[in-house]
Coordinates of C-alpha atoms in Angstrom, one line a residue:
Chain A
X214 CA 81.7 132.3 68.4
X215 CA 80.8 129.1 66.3
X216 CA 77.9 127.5 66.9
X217 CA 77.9 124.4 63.9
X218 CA 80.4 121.5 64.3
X219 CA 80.9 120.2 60.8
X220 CA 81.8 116.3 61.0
X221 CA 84.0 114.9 59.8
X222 CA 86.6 117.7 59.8
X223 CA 88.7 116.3 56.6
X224 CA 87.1 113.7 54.4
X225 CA 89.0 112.1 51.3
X226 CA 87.1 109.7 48.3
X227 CA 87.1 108.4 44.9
X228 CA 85.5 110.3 42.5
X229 CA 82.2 108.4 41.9
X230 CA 82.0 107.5 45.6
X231 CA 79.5 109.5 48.3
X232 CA 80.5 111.6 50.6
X233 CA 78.4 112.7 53.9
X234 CA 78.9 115.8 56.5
X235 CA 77.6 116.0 59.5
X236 CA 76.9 119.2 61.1
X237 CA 75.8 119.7 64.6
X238 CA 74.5 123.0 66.6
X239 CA 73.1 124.0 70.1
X240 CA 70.8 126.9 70.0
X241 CA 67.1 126.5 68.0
X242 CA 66.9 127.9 64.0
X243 CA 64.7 129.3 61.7
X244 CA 67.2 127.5 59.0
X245 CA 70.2 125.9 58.1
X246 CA 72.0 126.6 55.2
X247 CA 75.1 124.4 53.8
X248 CA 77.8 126.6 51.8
X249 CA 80.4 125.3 49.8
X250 CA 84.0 127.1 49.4
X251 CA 87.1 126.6 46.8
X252 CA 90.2 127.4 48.3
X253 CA 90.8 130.6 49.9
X254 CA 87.7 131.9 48.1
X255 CA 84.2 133.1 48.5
X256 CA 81.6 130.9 49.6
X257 CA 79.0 129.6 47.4
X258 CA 75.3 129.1 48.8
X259 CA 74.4 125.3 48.4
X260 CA 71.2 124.9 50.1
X261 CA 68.9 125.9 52.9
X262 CA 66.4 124.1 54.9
X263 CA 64.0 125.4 57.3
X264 CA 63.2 124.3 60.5
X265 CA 59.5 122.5 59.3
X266 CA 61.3 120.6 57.1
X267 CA 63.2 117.5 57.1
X268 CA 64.9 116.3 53.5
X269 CA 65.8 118.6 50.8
X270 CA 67.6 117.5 47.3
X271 CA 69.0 120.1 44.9
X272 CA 70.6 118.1 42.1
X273 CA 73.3 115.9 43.5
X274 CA 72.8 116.7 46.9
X275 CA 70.4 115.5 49.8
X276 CA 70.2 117.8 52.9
X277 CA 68.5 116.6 55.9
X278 CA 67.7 118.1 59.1
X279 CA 67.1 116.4 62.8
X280 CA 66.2 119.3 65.3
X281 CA 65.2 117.1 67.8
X282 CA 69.2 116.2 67.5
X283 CA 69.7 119.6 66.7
X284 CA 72.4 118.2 63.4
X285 CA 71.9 118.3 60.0
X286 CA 73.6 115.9 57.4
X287 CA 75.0 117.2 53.6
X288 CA 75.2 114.2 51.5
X289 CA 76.9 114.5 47.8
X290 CA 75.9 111.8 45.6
X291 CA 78.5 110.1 42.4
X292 CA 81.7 112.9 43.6
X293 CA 83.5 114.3 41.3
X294 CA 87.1 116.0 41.6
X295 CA 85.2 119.6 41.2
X296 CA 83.5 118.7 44.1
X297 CA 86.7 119.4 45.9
X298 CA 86.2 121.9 48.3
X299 CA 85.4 122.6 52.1
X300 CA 81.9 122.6 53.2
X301 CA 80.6 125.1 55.9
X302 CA 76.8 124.8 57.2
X303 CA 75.7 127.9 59.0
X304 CA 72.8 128.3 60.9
X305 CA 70.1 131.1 61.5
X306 CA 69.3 131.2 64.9
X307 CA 65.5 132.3 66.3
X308 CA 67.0 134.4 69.3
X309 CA 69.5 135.9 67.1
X310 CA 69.4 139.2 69.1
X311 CA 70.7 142.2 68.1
X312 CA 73.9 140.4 65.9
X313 CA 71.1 138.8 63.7
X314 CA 73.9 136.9 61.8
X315 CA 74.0 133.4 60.5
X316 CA 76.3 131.4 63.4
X317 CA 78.9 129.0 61.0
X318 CA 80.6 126.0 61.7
X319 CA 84.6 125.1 61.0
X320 CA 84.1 123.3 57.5
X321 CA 85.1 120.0 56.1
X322 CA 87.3 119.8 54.0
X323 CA 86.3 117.0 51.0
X324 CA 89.1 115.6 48.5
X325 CA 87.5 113.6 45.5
X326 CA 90.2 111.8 43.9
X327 CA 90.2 111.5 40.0
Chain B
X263 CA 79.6 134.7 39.5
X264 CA 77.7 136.0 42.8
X265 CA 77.4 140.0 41.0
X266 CA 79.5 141.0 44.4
X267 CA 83.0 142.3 43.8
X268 CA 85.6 143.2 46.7
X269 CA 88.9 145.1 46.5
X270 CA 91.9 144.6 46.8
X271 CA 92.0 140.7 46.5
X272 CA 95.3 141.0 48.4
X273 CA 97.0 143.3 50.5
X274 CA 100.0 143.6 53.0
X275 CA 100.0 145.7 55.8
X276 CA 102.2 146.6 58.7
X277 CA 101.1 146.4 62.6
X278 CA 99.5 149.4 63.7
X279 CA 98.5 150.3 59.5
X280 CA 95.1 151.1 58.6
X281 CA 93.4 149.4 55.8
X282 CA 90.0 150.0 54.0
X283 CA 88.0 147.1 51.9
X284 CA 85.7 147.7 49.6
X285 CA 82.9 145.7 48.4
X286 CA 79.8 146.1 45.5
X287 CA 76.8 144.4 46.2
X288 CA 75.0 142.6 43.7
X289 CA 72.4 144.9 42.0
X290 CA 69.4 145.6 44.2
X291 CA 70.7 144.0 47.4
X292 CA 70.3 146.5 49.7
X293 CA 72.0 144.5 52.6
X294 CA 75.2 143.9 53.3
X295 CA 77.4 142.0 55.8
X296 CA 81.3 141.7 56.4
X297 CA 83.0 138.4 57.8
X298 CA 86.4 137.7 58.7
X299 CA 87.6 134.3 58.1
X300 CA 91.0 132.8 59.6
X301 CA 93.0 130.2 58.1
X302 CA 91.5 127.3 58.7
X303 CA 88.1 128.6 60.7
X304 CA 84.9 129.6 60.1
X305 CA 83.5 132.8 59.0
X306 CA 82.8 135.4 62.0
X307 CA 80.3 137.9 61.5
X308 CA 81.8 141.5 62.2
X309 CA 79.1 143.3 61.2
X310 CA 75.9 144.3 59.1
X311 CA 74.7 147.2 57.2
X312 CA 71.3 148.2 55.8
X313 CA 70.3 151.7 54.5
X314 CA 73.4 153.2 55.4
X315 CA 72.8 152.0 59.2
X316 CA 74.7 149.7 61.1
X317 CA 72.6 147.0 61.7
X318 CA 74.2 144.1 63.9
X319 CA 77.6 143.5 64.9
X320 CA 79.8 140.7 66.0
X321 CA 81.9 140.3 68.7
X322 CA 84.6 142.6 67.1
X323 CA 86.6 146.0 68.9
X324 CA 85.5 149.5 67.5
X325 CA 88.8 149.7 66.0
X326 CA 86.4 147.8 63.0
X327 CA 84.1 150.3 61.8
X328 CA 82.5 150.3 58.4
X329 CA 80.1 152.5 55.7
X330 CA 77.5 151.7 53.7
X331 CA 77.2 154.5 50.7
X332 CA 73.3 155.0 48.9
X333 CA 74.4 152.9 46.1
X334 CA 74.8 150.2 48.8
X335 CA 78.4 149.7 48.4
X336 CA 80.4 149.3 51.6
X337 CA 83.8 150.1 53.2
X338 CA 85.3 147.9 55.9
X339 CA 88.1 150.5 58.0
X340 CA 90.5 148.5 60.4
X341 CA 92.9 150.6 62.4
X342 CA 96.0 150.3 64.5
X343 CA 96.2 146.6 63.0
X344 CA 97.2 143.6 64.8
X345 CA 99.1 140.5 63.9
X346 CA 95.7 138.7 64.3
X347 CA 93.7 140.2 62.0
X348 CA 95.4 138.7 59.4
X349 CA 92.5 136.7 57.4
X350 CA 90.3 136.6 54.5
X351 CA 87.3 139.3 54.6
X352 CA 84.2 138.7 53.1
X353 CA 81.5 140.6 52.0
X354 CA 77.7 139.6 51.4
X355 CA 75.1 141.2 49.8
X356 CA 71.6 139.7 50.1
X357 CA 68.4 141.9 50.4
X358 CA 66.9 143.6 53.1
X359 CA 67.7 142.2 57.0
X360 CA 65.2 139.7 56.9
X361 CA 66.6 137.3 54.5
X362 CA 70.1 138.6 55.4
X363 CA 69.7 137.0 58.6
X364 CA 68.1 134.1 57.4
X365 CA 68.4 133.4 54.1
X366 CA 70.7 133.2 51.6
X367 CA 73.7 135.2 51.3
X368 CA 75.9 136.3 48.3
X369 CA 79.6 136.2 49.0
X370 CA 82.6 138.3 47.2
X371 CA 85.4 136.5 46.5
X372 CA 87.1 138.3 49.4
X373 CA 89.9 140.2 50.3
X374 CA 93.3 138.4 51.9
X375 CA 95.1 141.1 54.3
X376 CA 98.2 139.8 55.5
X377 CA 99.5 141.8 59.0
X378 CA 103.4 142.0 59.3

């Protein structure tokens, strides 16, 4: 089952431009992670935040986290058309139960255009 | 480069085939996990395994079953295949359960089974 809803489901830009991702979940975390795959590939870990906290940066991008609103937003800053790629957050849940496995989401898919 | 390697990349099979995936995790992980992803979907977590002992599983039939050998490499077995498992399969090394369930996980580039 998928817990994350990743927002918007396809975004396209110009290279230079922002581009923001909205992810949404239902159940409480210890942490939510944002992963990044190239087509039909494995995915790459971005960057995980933890429940205490509320902004993260790693290099061009800026995670936030609202658990109150239980969503999290991945914002890549100045694109480029390497950045091309879909974006997946998944989400480590408290109660994970038995499964203990990281619940993911249904990606966006980001164009940057040259 | 993640360290974790998976073979084959691709494979075809036929419905009601068996097919075996293998995976290397990246040195000292001791952790795996295996996740199927459809076209256009999500990962979904099949399964976990840590010290040669399934450790978690997904919402998947027995007909998945899987190994984990003392060097920490791993075998995904799918038998009597159906149309549906046609998908990519990743594999993720991270180590021990802890931070396999909550931290960061390294993927394989994956294995693309197509079912005919």
């Amino acid at each position: 089952s998928q817990q994350g809803e990743e927002d918007p489901q396809a975004l396209s830009i110009q290279e230079g431009e922002n581009a923001t991702m909205n992810c949404s979940y239902k159940t409480s975390i210890n942490n939510l992670q944002w992963y990044r795959q190239n087509s039909g590939r494995g995915l790459v870990h971005l960057i995980l935040i933890r429940s205490n906290e509320r902004e993260k940066h790693s290099g061009r991008l800026r995670v936030t986290l609202d658990t109150s609103k239980k969503s999290s937003s991945l914002l890549i800053t100045a694109s480029r058309a390497a950045d091309t790629a879909s974006y997946f957050c998944a989400t480590g849940p408290i109660n994970a139960g038995n499964n203990r496995k990281l619940i993911w989401g249904l990606g966006t898919s980001l164009a940057v255009n040259p | 480069e993640t360290g974790v390697t998976q073979s084959p990349t691709h494979l075809i099979k036929t419905r009601g085939q068996q097919v075996t995936l293998r995976c290397s995790s990246q040195s000292g992980h001791n952790t795996v996990s295996w996740y199927q992803q459809a076209l256009g979907q999500g990962p979904q977590f099949i399964f976990q395994y840590y010290r040669e002992e399934e450790n978690g599983r997904g919402n998947f039939p027995p007909r998945f079953s899987g190994l984990q050998f003392p060097n920490y490499s791993s075998e995904l077995n799918v038998n009597a295949l159906e149309l549906d498992d046609s998908a990519l399969y990743l594999c993720a090394s991270s180590f021990g359960t802890l931070a396999a369930n909550t931290g960061e996980l390294f993927f394989g580039e994956g294995s693309r089974l197509t079912v005919l």
